[in-house]
């Protein structure tokens, strides 16, 4: 945990704040069992020196670990791991994913390029199980950090709610809008790939047409298992790095 190499894992140019990047790094290590249950983590000052950040940033990262139930912090005794790692099948946690998406939305700016309720193309219509002509809410947004665009978002959402509109999409995270209009997400499936930027996307992201982009497609389902949101994101690889922490759920079989 004192390794100077940890500092190299931080990316100040990414949309996620440094404290949350440190939290993700520490969480991944605690969940894997290194450091193990009962181990003492570095102090706020020690962590700040290791990562080359302020004490306030280090403190917030440790507080987030405590809020996640992975460590216990006591004045005069320090921060100790209270998570017991055990071998289990790999599973990606939905709560952690939604938390990261919420922070990303709070720390960046979104510009709505297009919005409307329109009949989707055949592929999207089939994924949602709609009849021809049934509309979905379609939004095209560009998300930026400190004035630099890093992501082009195209979404199709199964809702006719009046509050799901262009103004709210520009000022409120979609997760908050989902909660407000009664959409409860229960499962998210993601697919990663790579594509080349067409002329329109390249213009919005400030790149040359044909440049390589990280492509993510996210399918979000409600309690009944119905697809309620389809999101396609094109990320500038020089401005965004995709990170994921995997949790473990059940002991593996002996087979």
Short mmCIF file of C-alpha atoms in Angstrom, two decimals:
data_model
loop_
_atom_site.label_atom_id
_atom_site.label_comp_id
_atom_site.label_asym_id
_atom_site.label_seq_id
_atom_site.Cartn_x
_atom_site.Cartn_y
_atom_site.Cartn_z
CA UNK A 1 0.00 0.00 0.00
CA UNK A 2 3.03 2.25 0.35
CA UNK A 3 4.28 1.55 -3.17
CA UNK A 4 5.21 4.69 -5.13
CA UNK A 5 3.80 2.95 -8.23
CA UNK A 6 0.29 3.67 -6.93
CA UNK A 7 0.73 7.32 -7.84
CA UNK A 8 1.02 6.33 -11.50
CA UNK A 9 -2.48 4.82 -11.40
CA UNK A 10 -4.07 8.24 -10.94
CA UNK A 11 -5.30 10.12 -14.00
CA UNK A 12 -5.89 13.83 -13.22
CA UNK A 13 -7.22 14.28 -16.77
CA UNK A 14 -10.14 11.88 -16.22
CA UNK A 15 -13.66 13.09 -15.36
CA UNK A 16 -13.70 11.16 -12.04
CA UNK A 17 -12.26 13.19 -9.12
CA UNK A 18 -8.99 12.04 -7.58
CA UNK A 19 -10.52 11.00 -4.26
CA UNK A 20 -12.85 8.60 -6.08
CA UNK A 21 -10.03 7.20 -8.19
CA UNK A 22 -8.08 6.48 -4.99
CA UNK A 23 -11.22 4.97 -3.43
CA UNK A 24 -11.61 2.64 -6.44
CA UNK A 25 -7.97 1.54 -6.22
CA UNK A 26 -8.16 0.87 -2.48
CA UNK A 27 -11.57 -0.82 -2.75
CA UNK A 28 -10.28 -3.22 -5.41
CA UNK A 29 -7.35 -4.20 -3.19
CA UNK A 30 -9.46 -4.63 -0.06
CA UNK A 31 -12.02 -6.74 -1.93
CA UNK A 32 -9.23 -8.96 -3.22
CA UNK A 33 -7.92 -9.52 0.32
CA UNK A 34 -4.74 -7.45 0.09
CA UNK A 35 -4.60 -5.86 2.62
CA UNK A 36 -6.40 -8.61 4.59
CA UNK A 37 -9.04 -8.41 7.30
CA UNK A 38 -7.75 -6.54 10.35
CA UNK A 39 -4.86 -4.84 8.53
CA UNK A 40 -4.25 -1.17 9.22
CA UNK A 41 -4.27 1.19 6.24
CA UNK A 42 -1.89 4.14 5.96
CA UNK A 43 -2.80 7.35 7.72
CA UNK A 44 -4.30 10.27 5.79
CA UNK A 45 -0.85 11.84 5.60
CA UNK A 46 0.77 8.59 4.49
CA UNK A 47 -1.86 8.01 1.83
CA UNK A 48 -1.53 11.61 0.62
CA UNK A 49 2.24 11.15 0.25
CA UNK A 50 1.85 7.82 -1.55
CA UNK A 51 -0.58 9.20 -4.14
CA UNK A 52 0.84 12.72 -4.29
CA UNK A 53 -2.46 14.37 -3.30
CA UNK A 54 -3.69 16.62 -0.52
CA UNK A 55 -4.61 15.29 2.91
CA UNK A 56 -8.22 16.33 2.28
CA UNK A 57 -8.33 14.18 -0.85
CA UNK A 58 -6.83 11.21 1.01
CA UNK A 59 -9.27 11.67 3.90
CA UNK A 60 -12.25 11.67 1.56
CA UNK A 61 -11.05 8.45 -0.10
CA UNK A 62 -10.76 6.73 3.30
CA UNK A 63 -14.16 8.08 4.35
CA UNK A 64 -15.66 6.58 1.18
CA UNK A 65 -14.12 3.20 2.05
CA UNK A 66 -15.71 3.44 5.49
CA UNK A 67 -19.07 4.39 3.98
CA UNK A 68 -18.83 1.31 1.76
CA UNK A 69 -18.42 -0.88 4.86
CA UNK A 70 -14.91 -2.04 3.93
CA UNK A 71 -12.92 -0.33 6.69
CA UNK A 72 -13.50 1.07 10.15
CA UNK A 73 -12.05 4.41 11.16
CA UNK A 74 -11.45 5.26 14.81
CA UNK A 75 -9.76 8.33 16.22
CA UNK A 76 -6.43 7.38 17.77
CA UNK A 77 -6.49 3.84 16.33
CA UNK A 78 -6.42 4.53 12.62
CA UNK A 79 -8.20 2.81 9.73
CA UNK A 80 -8.57 -0.98 9.75
CA UNK A 81 -9.95 -3.39 7.15
CA UNK A 82 -13.20 -5.04 8.28
CA UNK A 83 -13.98 -6.81 5.00
CA UNK A 84 -13.30 -10.54 4.90
CA UNK A 85 -12.36 -11.57 1.38
CA UNK A 86 -13.35 -15.06 0.24
CA UNK A 87 -13.12 -16.90 -3.08
CA UNK A 88 -16.42 -16.46 -4.94
CA UNK A 89 -17.61 -16.28 -8.53
CA UNK A 90 -16.99 -12.99 -10.26
CA UNK A 91 -19.85 -10.54 -10.46
CA UNK A 92 -19.98 -6.85 -11.34
CA UNK A 93 -21.83 -4.85 -8.67
CA UNK A 94 -24.72 -2.70 -9.94
CA UNK A 95 -24.55 -0.38 -6.92
CA UNK A 96 -20.90 0.46 -7.56
CA UNK A 97 -21.60 1.07 -11.23
CA UNK A 98 -24.50 3.44 -10.52
CA UNK A 99 -22.43 5.25 -7.91
CA UNK A 100 -19.68 5.87 -10.46
CA UNK A 101 -22.20 7.05 -13.05
CA UNK A 102 -23.74 9.47 -10.56
CA UNK A 103 -20.35 10.96 -9.65
CA UNK A 104 -19.40 11.22 -13.31
CA UNK A 105 -22.60 13.16 -13.99
CA UNK A 106 -22.07 15.46 -11.01
CA UNK A 107 -18.46 16.27 -11.90
CA UNK A 108 -18.98 16.97 -15.63
CA UNK A 109 -21.21 19.04 -17.92
CA UNK A 110 -23.74 17.77 -20.45
CA UNK A 111 -24.94 19.57 -23.58
CA UNK A 112 -28.12 18.28 -25.21
CA UNK A 113 -27.62 18.24 -28.98
CA UNK A 114 -30.94 16.59 -29.90
CA UNK A 115 -34.07 15.52 -28.04
CA UNK A 116 -37.42 14.17 -29.12
CA UNK A 117 -39.93 11.35 -28.87
CA UNK A 118 -39.62 9.41 -32.10
CA UNK A 119 -40.10 5.93 -33.54
CA UNK A 120 -36.77 4.09 -33.20
CA UNK A 121 -34.99 2.16 -35.95
CA UNK A 122 -35.76 -1.55 -36.35
CA UNK A 123 -32.87 -2.84 -34.18
CA UNK A 124 -33.80 -0.60 -31.25
CA UNK A 125 -37.52 -1.34 -31.68
CA UNK A 126 -36.84 -5.08 -31.51
CA UNK A 127 -34.67 -4.76 -28.41
CA UNK A 128 -37.49 -2.94 -26.59
CA UNK A 129 -40.18 -5.24 -28.01
CA UNK A 130 -42.18 -2.36 -29.48
CA UNK A 131 -44.68 -2.28 -32.31
CA UNK A 132 -43.76 -0.28 -35.43
CA UNK A 133 -44.37 3.41 -34.85
CA UNK A 134 -44.26 3.28 -31.02
CA UNK A 135 -42.09 6.17 -29.80
CA UNK A 136 -39.17 6.31 -27.40
CA UNK A 137 -37.48 9.33 -25.85
CA UNK A 138 -34.27 9.86 -27.84
CA UNK A 139 -31.50 12.14 -26.61
CA UNK A 140 -28.10 12.97 -28.03
CA UNK A 141 -25.71 14.62 -25.59
CA UNK A 142 -22.06 15.59 -25.42
CA UNK A 143 -20.42 15.41 -22.00
CA UNK A 144 -17.40 17.59 -21.17
CA UNK A 145 -15.03 18.25 -18.31
CA UNK A 146 -13.46 21.68 -17.88
CA UNK A 147 -14.61 22.58 -21.37
CA UNK A 148 -13.08 19.53 -23.06
CA UNK A 149 -15.55 17.05 -24.60
CA UNK A 150 -14.88 13.40 -23.82
CA UNK A 151 -18.10 11.50 -24.59
CA UNK A 152 -20.89 11.42 -27.19
CA UNK A 153 -24.08 9.87 -25.77
CA UNK A 154 -27.12 8.59 -27.67
CA UNK A 155 -29.95 7.20 -25.54
CA UNK A 156 -33.35 5.61 -26.12
CA UNK A 157 -35.60 5.59 -23.05
CA UNK A 158 -38.98 3.93 -22.53
CA UNK A 159 -40.90 6.84 -20.98
CA UNK A 160 -43.44 9.48 -21.91
CA UNK A 161 -43.09 11.35 -18.61
CA UNK A 162 -43.14 15.12 -19.02
CA UNK A 163 -40.18 15.66 -16.70
CA UNK A 164 -37.95 13.59 -18.96
CA UNK A 165 -37.25 16.55 -21.23
CA UNK A 166 -34.42 18.49 -22.84
CA UNK A 167 -34.07 21.02 -20.01
CA UNK A 168 -33.81 18.39 -17.27
CA UNK A 169 -31.40 16.26 -19.29
CA UNK A 170 -29.08 19.27 -19.54
CA UNK A 171 -29.25 20.12 -15.83
CA UNK A 172 -29.87 16.80 -14.02
CA UNK A 173 -28.23 13.39 -14.20
CA UNK A 174 -30.30 10.75 -15.95
CA UNK A 175 -30.11 8.55 -12.84
CA UNK A 176 -31.83 11.26 -10.81
CA UNK A 177 -34.41 11.69 -13.56
CA UNK A 178 -35.06 7.95 -13.56
CA UNK A 179 -35.72 8.08 -9.81
CA UNK A 180 -37.95 11.12 -10.18
CA UNK A 181 -40.17 9.57 -12.85
CA UNK A 182 -40.32 6.15 -11.22
CA UNK A 183 -37.88 4.08 -13.30
CA UNK A 184 -36.16 1.59 -10.98
CA UNK A 185 -33.10 -0.10 -12.48
CA UNK A 186 -32.46 -3.70 -11.43
CA UNK A 187 -29.96 -4.93 -14.00
CA UNK A 188 -27.43 -3.34 -16.33
CA UNK A 189 -25.59 -5.09 -19.15
CA UNK A 190 -22.67 -3.45 -20.91
CA UNK A 191 -20.72 -4.20 -24.06
CA UNK A 192 -17.36 -2.62 -24.90
CA UNK A 193 -15.90 -2.30 -28.37
CA UNK A 194 -14.01 0.16 -30.55
CA UNK A 195 -15.18 2.18 -33.56
CA UNK A 196 -13.96 5.00 -35.77
CA UNK A 197 -15.48 8.45 -35.40
CA UNK A 198 -17.77 9.61 -38.19
CA UNK A 199 -17.78 13.25 -39.24
CA UNK A 200 -20.62 14.32 -36.89
CA UNK A 201 -19.23 12.63 -33.77
CA UNK A 202 -15.72 13.83 -34.59
CA UNK A 203 -17.00 17.40 -34.81
CA UNK A 204 -18.69 17.19 -31.39
CA UNK A 205 -15.65 15.60 -29.73
CA UNK A 206 -13.06 17.84 -31.38
CA UNK A 207 -11.34 15.01 -33.22
CA UNK A 208 -10.43 14.05 -36.75
CA UNK A 209 -12.95 11.86 -38.63
CA UNK A 210 -11.81 8.25 -38.52
CA UNK A 211 -10.17 8.58 -35.09
CA UNK A 212 -10.47 5.56 -32.83
CA UNK A 213 -13.13 5.74 -30.10
CA UNK A 214 -14.03 3.52 -27.15
CA UNK A 215 -17.64 2.40 -27.72
CA UNK A 216 -19.87 1.32 -24.82
CA UNK A 217 -23.45 0.11 -25.14
CA UNK A 218 -25.46 -0.11 -21.92
CA UNK A 219 -28.79 -1.96 -21.62
CA UNK A 220 -30.73 -1.10 -18.43
CA UNK A 221 -33.64 -3.23 -17.20
CA UNK A 222 -36.37 -2.63 -14.59
CA UNK A 223 -37.77 -4.95 -11.89
CA UNK A 224 -39.82 -6.92 -14.42
CA UNK A 225 -36.79 -7.54 -16.62
CA UNK A 226 -37.98 -5.19 -19.33
CA UNK A 227 -35.49 -3.04 -21.20
CA UNK A 228 -36.16 0.59 -20.23
CA UNK A 229 -33.06 2.36 -21.47
CA UNK A 230 -30.51 1.81 -24.22
CA UNK A 231 -27.43 4.02 -24.10
CA UNK A 232 -24.63 4.14 -26.66
CA UNK A 233 -21.54 6.11 -25.68
CA UNK A 234 -18.50 7.00 -27.76
CA UNK A 235 -15.51 8.05 -25.63
CA UNK A 236 -12.33 9.84 -26.61
CA UNK A 237 -9.61 7.43 -25.45
CA UNK A 238 -7.26 10.30 -24.62
CA UNK A 239 -9.84 11.80 -22.26
CA UNK A 240 -11.49 8.76 -20.71
CA UNK A 241 -10.41 5.44 -19.21
CA UNK A 242 -12.97 2.75 -18.43
CA UNK A 243 -12.47 1.12 -15.02
CA UNK A 244 -14.53 -1.62 -13.37
CA UNK A 245 -14.27 -3.36 -10.01
CA UNK A 246 -15.60 -6.94 -9.82
CA UNK A 247 -17.16 -8.31 -6.64
CA UNK A 248 -17.32 -11.99 -5.69
CA UNK A 249 -20.60 -13.59 -4.76
CA UNK A 250 -20.49 -17.35 -4.03
CA UNK A 251 -17.80 -19.99 -3.37
CA UNK A 252 -16.71 -21.75 -6.56
CA UNK A 253 -17.61 -25.41 -7.02
CA UNK A 254 -14.98 -28.12 -6.76
CA UNK A 255 -15.46 -29.04 -10.43
#
